[in-house]
GROMACS .gro file of C-alpha atoms in nm:
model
  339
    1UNK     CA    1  -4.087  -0.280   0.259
    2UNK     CA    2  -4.343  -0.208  -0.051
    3UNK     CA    3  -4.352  -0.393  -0.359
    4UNK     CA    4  -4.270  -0.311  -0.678
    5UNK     CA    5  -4.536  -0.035  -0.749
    6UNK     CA    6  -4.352   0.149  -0.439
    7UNK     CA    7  -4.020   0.122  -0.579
    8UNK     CA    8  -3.890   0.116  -0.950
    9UNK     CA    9  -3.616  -0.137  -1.102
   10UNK     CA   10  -3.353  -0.025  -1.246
   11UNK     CA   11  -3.309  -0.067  -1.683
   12UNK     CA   12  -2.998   0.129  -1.762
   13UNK     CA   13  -2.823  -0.134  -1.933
   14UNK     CA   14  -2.453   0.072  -1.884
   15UNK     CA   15  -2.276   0.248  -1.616
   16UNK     CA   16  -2.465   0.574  -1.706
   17UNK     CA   17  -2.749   0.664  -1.882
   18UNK     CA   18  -2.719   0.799  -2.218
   19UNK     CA   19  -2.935   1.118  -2.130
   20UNK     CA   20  -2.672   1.183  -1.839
   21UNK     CA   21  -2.385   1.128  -2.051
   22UNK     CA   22  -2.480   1.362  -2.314
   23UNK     CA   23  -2.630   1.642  -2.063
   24UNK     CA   24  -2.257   1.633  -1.926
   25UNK     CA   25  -2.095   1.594  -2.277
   26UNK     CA   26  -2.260   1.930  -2.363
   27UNK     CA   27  -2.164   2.099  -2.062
   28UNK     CA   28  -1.839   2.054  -2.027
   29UNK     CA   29  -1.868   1.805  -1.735
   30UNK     CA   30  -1.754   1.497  -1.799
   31UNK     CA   31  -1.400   1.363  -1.576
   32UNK     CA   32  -1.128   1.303  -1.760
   33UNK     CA   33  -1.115   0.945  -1.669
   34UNK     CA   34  -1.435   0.918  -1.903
   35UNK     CA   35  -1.303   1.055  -2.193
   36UNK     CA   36  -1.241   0.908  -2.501
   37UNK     CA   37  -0.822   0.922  -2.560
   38UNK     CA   38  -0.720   1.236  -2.736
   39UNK     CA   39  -1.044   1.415  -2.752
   40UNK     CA   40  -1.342   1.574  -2.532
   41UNK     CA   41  -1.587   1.305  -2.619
   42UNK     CA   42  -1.697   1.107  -2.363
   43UNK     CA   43  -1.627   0.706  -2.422
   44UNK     CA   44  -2.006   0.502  -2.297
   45UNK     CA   45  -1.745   0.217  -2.156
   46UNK     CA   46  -1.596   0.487  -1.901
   47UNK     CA   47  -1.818   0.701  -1.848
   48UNK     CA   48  -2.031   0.615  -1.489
   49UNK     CA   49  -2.315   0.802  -1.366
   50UNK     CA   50  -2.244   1.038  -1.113
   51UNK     CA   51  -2.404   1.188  -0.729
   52UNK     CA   52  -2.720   1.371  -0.710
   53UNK     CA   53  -2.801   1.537  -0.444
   54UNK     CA   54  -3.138   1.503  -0.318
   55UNK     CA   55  -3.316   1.764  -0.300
   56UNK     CA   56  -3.717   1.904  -0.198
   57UNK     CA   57  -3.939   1.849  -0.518
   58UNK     CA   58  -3.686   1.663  -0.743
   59UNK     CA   59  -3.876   1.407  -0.922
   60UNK     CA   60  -3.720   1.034  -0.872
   61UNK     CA   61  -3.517   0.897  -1.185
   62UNK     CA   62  -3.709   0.669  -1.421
   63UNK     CA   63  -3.660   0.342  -1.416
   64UNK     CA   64  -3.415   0.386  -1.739
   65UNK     CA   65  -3.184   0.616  -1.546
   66UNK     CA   66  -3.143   0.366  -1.277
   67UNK     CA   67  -2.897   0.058  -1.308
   68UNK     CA   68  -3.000  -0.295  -1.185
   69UNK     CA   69  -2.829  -0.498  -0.931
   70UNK     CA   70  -2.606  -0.657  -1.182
   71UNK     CA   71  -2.489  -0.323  -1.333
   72UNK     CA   72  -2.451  -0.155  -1.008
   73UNK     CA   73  -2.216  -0.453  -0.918
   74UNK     CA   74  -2.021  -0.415  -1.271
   75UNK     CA   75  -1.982  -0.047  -1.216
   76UNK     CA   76  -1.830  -0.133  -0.896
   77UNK     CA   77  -1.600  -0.433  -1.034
   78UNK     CA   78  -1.455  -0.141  -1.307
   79UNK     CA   79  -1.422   0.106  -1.076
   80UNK     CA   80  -1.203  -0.087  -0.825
   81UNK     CA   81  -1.032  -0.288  -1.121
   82UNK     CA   82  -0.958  -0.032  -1.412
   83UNK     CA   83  -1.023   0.298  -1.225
   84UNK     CA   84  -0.853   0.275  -0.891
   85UNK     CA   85  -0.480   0.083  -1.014
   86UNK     CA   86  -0.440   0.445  -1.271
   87UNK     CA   87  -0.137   0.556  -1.155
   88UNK     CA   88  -0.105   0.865  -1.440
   89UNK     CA   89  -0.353   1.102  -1.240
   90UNK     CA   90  -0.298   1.218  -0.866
   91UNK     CA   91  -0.451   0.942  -0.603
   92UNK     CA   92  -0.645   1.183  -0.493
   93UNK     CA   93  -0.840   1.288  -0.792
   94UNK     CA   94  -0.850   0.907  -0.897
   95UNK     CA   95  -0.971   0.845  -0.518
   96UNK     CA   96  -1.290   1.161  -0.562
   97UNK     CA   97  -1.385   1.002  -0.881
   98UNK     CA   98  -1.446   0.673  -0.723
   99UNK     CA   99  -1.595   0.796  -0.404
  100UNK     CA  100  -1.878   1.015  -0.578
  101UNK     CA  101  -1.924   0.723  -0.801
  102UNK     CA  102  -1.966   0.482  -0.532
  103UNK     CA  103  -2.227   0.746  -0.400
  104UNK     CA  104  -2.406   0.699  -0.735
  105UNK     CA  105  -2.423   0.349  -0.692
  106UNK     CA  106  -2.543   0.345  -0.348
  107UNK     CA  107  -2.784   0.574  -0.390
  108UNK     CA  108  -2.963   0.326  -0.753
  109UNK     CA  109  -2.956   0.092  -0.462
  110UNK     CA  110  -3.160   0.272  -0.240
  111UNK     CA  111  -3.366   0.410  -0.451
  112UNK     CA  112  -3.484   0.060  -0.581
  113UNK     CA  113  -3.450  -0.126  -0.211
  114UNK     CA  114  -3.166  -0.351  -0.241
  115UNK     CA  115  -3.198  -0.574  -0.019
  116UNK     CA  116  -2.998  -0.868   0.052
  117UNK     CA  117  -2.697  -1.019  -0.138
  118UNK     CA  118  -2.713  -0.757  -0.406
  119UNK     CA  119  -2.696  -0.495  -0.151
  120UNK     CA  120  -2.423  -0.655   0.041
  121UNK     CA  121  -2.177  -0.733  -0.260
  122UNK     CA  122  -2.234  -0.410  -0.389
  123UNK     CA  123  -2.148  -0.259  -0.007
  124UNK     CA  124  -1.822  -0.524   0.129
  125UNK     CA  125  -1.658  -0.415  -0.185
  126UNK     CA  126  -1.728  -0.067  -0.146
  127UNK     CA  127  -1.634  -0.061   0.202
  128UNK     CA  128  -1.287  -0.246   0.061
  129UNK     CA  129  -1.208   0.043  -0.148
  130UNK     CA  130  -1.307   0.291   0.094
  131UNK     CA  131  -1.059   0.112   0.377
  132UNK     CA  132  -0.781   0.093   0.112
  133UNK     CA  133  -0.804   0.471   0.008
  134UNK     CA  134  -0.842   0.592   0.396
  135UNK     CA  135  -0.495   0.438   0.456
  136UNK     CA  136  -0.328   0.567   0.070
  137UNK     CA  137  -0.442   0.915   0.113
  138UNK     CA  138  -0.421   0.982   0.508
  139UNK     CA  139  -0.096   1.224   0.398
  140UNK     CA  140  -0.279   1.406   0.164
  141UNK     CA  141  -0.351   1.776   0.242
  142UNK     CA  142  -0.713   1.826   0.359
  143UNK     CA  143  -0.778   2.039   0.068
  144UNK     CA  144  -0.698   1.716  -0.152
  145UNK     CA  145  -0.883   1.442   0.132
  146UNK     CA  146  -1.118   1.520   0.369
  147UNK     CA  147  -1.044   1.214   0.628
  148UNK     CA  148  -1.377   1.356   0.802
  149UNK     CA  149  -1.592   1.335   0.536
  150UNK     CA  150  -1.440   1.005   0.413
  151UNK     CA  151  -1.527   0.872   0.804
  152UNK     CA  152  -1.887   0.955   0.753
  153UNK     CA  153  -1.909   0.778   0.437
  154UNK     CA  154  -1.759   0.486   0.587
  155UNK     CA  155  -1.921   0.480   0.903
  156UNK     CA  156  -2.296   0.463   0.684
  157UNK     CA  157  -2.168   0.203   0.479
  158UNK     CA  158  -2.051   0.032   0.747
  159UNK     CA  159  -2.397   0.091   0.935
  160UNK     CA  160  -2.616  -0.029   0.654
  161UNK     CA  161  -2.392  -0.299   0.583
  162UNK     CA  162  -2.447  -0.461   0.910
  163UNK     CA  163  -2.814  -0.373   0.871
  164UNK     CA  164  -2.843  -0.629   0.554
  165UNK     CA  165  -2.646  -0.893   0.836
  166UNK     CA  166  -2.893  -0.916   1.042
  167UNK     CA  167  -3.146  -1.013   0.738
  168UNK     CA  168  -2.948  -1.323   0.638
  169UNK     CA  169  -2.639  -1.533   0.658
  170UNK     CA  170  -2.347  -1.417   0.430
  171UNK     CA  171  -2.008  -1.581   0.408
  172UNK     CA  172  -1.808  -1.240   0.455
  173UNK     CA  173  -2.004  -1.156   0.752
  174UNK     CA  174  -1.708  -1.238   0.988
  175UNK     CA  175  -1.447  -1.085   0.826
  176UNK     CA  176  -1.665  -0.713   0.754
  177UNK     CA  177  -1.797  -0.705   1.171
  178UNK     CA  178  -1.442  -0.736   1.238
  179UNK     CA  179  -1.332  -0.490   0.995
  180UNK     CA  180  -1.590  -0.263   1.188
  181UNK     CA  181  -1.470  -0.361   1.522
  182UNK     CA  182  -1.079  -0.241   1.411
  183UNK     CA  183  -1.226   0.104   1.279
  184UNK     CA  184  -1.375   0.175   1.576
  185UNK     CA  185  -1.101   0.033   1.816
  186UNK     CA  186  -1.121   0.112   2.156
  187UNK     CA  187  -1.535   0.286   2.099
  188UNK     CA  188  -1.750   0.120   2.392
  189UNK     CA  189  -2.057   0.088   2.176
  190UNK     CA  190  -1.855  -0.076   1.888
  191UNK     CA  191  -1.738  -0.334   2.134
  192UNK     CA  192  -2.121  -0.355   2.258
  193UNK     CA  193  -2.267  -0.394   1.903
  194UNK     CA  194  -1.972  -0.723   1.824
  195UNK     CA  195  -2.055  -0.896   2.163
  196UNK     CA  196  -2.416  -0.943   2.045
  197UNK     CA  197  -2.383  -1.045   1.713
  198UNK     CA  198  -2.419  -1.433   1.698
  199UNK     CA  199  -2.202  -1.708   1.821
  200UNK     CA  200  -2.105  -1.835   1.552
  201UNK     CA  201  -2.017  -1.513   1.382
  202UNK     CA  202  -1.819  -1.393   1.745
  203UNK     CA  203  -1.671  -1.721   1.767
  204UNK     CA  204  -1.479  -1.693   1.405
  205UNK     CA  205  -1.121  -1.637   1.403
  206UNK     CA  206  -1.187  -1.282   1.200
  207UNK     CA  207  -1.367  -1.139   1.515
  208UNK     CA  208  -1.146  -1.326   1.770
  209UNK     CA  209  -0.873  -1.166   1.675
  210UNK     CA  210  -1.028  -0.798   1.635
  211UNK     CA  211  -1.167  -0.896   1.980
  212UNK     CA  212  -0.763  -0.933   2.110
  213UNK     CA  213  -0.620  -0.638   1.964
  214UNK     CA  214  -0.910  -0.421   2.087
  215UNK     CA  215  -0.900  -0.612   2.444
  216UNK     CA  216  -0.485  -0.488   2.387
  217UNK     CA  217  -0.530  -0.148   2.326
  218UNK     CA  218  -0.774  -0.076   2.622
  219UNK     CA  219  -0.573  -0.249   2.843
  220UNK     CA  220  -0.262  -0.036   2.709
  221UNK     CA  221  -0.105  -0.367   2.656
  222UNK     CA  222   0.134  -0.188   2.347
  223UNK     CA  223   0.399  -0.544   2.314
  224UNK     CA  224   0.102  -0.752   2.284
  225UNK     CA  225  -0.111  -0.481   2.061
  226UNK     CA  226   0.173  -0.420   1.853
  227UNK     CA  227   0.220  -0.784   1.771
  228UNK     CA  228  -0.140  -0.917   1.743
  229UNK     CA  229  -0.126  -0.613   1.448
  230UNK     CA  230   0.211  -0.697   1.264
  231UNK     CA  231   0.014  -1.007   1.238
  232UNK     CA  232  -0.295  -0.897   1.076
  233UNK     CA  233  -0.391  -0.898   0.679
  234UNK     CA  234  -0.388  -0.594   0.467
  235UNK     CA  235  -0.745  -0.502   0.474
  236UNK     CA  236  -0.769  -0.499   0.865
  237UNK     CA  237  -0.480  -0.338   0.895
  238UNK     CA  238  -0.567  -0.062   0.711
  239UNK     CA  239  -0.926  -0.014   0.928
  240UNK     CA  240  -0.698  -0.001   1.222
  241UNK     CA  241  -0.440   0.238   1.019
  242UNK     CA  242  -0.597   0.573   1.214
  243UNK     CA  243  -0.585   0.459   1.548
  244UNK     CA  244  -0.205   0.343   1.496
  245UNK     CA  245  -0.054   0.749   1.533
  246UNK     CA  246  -0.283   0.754   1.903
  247UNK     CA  247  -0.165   0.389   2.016
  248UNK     CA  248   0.188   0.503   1.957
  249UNK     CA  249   0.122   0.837   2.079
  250UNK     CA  250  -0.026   0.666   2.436
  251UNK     CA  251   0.294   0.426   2.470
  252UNK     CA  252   0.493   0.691   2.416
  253UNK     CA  253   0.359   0.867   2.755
  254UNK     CA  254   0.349   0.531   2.889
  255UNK     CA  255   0.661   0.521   2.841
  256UNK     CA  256   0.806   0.853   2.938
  257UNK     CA  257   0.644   0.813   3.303
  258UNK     CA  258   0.745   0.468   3.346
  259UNK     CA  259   1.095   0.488   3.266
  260UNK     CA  260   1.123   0.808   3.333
  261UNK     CA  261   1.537   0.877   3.469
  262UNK     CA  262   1.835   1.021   3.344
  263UNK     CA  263   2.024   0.708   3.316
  264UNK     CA  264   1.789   0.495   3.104
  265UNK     CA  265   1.844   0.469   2.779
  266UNK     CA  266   1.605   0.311   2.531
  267UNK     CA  267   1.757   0.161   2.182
  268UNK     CA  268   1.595   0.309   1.868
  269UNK     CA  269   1.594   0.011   1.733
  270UNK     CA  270   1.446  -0.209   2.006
  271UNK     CA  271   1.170   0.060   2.036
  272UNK     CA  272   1.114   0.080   1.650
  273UNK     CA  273   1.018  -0.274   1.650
  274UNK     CA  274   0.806  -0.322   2.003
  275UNK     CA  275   0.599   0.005   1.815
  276UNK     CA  276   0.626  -0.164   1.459
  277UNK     CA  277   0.753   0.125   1.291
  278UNK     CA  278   0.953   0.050   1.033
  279UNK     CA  279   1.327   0.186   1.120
  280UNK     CA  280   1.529   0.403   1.406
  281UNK     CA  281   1.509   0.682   1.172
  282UNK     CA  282   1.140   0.690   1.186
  283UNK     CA  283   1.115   0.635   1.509
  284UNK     CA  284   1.403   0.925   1.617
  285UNK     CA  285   1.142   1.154   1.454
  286UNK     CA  286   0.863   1.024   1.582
  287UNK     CA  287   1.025   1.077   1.996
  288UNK     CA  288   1.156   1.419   1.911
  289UNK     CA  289   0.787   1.482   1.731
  290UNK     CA  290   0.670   1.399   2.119
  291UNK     CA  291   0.950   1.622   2.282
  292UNK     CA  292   1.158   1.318   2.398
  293UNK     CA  293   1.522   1.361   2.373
  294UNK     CA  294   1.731   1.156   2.164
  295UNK     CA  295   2.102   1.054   2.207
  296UNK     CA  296   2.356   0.816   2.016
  297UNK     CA  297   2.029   0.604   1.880
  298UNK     CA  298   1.858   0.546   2.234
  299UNK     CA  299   1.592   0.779   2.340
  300UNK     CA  300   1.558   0.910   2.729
  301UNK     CA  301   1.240   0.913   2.875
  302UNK     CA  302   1.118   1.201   3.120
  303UNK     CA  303   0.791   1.243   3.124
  304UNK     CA  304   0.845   1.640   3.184
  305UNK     CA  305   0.999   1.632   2.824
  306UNK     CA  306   0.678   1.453   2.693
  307UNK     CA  307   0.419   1.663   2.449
  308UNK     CA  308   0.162   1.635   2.266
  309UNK     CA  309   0.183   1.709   1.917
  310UNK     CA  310  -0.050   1.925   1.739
  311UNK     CA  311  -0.072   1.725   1.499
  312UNK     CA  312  -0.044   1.304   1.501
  313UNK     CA  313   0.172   1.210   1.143
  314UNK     CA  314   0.012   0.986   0.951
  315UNK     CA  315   0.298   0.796   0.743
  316UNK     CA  316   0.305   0.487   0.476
  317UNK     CA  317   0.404   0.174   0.663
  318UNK     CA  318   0.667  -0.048   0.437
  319UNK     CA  319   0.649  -0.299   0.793
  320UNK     CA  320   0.262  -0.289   0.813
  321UNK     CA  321   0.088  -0.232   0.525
  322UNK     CA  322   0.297  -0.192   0.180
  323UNK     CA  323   0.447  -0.575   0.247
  324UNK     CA  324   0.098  -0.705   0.337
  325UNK     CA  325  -0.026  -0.562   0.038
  326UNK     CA  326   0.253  -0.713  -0.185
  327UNK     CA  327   0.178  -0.730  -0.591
  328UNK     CA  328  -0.175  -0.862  -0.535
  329UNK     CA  329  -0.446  -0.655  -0.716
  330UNK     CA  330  -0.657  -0.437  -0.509
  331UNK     CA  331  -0.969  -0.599  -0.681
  332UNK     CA  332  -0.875  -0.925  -0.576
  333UNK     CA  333  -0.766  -0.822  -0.180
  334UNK     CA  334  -1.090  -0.716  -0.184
  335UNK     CA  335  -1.271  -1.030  -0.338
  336UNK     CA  336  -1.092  -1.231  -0.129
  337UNK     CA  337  -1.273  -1.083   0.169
  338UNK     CA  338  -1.623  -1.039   0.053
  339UNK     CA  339  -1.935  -1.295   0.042
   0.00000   0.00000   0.00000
């Protein structure tokens, strides 16, 4: 890939360059998360360089206006440690201001060719944040979180990631491929891509286990998919988060043609935990969502009654996620996970 007369390295010492941060201090465009407290000056310790968008005959940033390795990797640690906990500001403002930052970032590293374990750390933690925030803001309004957009940026971190695997050996290899694997539950080619990845990388317990609870859900094996999950870690759990309104959506129908007579009755509360949602209440919302009849805390399943929804309701899990998450910081979940 070139050498270094191809490709400049970075000098910006801080999370922005200075010319950046007073071009945006004049016009009125600095965040409000980079502000100095009580005024409309912008403070150089919060203040982080934001997306460019490419664009024909733009000239490539010097070398000053582009942060090393080690900055890019800062920029990310304050992002996901002082930037992402803010509970003052909506999530989803807090959540744009990280995700075009992390663009930023990502885009220094191409720009100088990170390659290797700079590229990955800066791109497992990334990909951390990004998993975290899918799951926190999937009940946001679309005008507030585009889950489309936030797919894409996933799916190319998640591509380039594993691009930097094949390179070289990295300790949070096993843990990110099956990350990938539950984010793309159920996709043929995702399954296709994990089966030839290396032994010992397929034979960890990290990719055995994304291995079961994808074998689970194509088989429509919903007691045994619904318990490998309750089992997982935070982090997986929320990769798998999207698919969780369709797996319960698909027993559901399973469901309503199986047992489908008058005289069966299915508990609320045996149902709410076989589907791991967390109470009868939720779950005597989420039948009558699907046009299934409920009566005295049981539902009845007839699978003329069953419909599809026009929408699948994404909900915060107390059962599945919030306990798995517990009082840990999000930094350090995410630490914990990477090379």
């Amino acid at each position: 890939m070139g050498g270094a007369d191809e490709f400049p390295v970075g000098t910006c010492p801080g999370m922005c360059p200075l010319g950046e941060l007073a071009q945006r201090e004049r016009q009125g465009r600095l965040h409000r998360l980079e502000l100095r407290e009580g005024t409309r000056q912008g403070d150089p310790a919060r203040v982080v360089k934001e997306y460019s968008r490419p664009a024909a005959g733009k000239e490539l940033p010097r070398p000053q206006e582009l942060r090393p390795a080690p900055v890019l990797l800062a920029t990310v640690h304050y992002l996901l440690g002082q930037v992402a906990p803010r509970a003052d500001l909506p999530p989803a403002e807090v959540h744009a201001f990280i995700s075009d930052r992390l663009r930023a970032v990502h885009q220094d590293a191409t720009l100088q060719q990170l390659r290797g374990a700079p590229c990955v750390a800066l791109l497992e933690r990334s990909l951390g944040y990004l998993l975290h925030a899918g799951y926190k803001l999937c009940w946001e309004p679309p005008a507030r979180f585009d889950p489309h957009l936030h797919c894409t940026q996933l799916q190319e971190c998640f591509s380039w990631l594993r691009r930097c695997y094949r390179d070289s050996c990295h300790h949070g290899e096993p843990a990110f491929q099956a990350l990938f694997l539950l984010y793309n539950l159920g996709f043929p080619e995702a399954l296709r891509q994990v089966l030839q990845l290396p032994d010992p990388v397929r034979a960890s317990p990290e990719l055995r286990t994304a291995l079961a609870v994808n074998q689970a859900y194509l088989e429509r094996n919903w007691a045994r998919f619904f318990r490998l999950v309750q089992a997982l870690p935070y982090l997986p759990i929320c990769a798998l988060h999207r698919h969780l309104g369709p797996a319960r959506r698909l027993a559901l129908l399973t469901f309503s043609h199986g047992f489908s007579t008058r005289n069966c009755r299915c508990p609320l509360t045996w149902l709410a935990r076989l589907l791991a949602v967390d109470g009868p209440e939720e779950m005597a919302e989420l039948c009558c969502h699907h046009g299934l009849m409920v009566l005295d805390g049981a539902v009845v399943f007839q699978k003329g009654a069953f419909r599809d929804p026009d929408v699948l309701v994404h909900s915060p899990s107390q059962l599945l996620m919030d306990s798995k998450r517990g009082e840990a910081p999000l930094l350090e979940i995410i630490e914990d996970a990477c090379s």
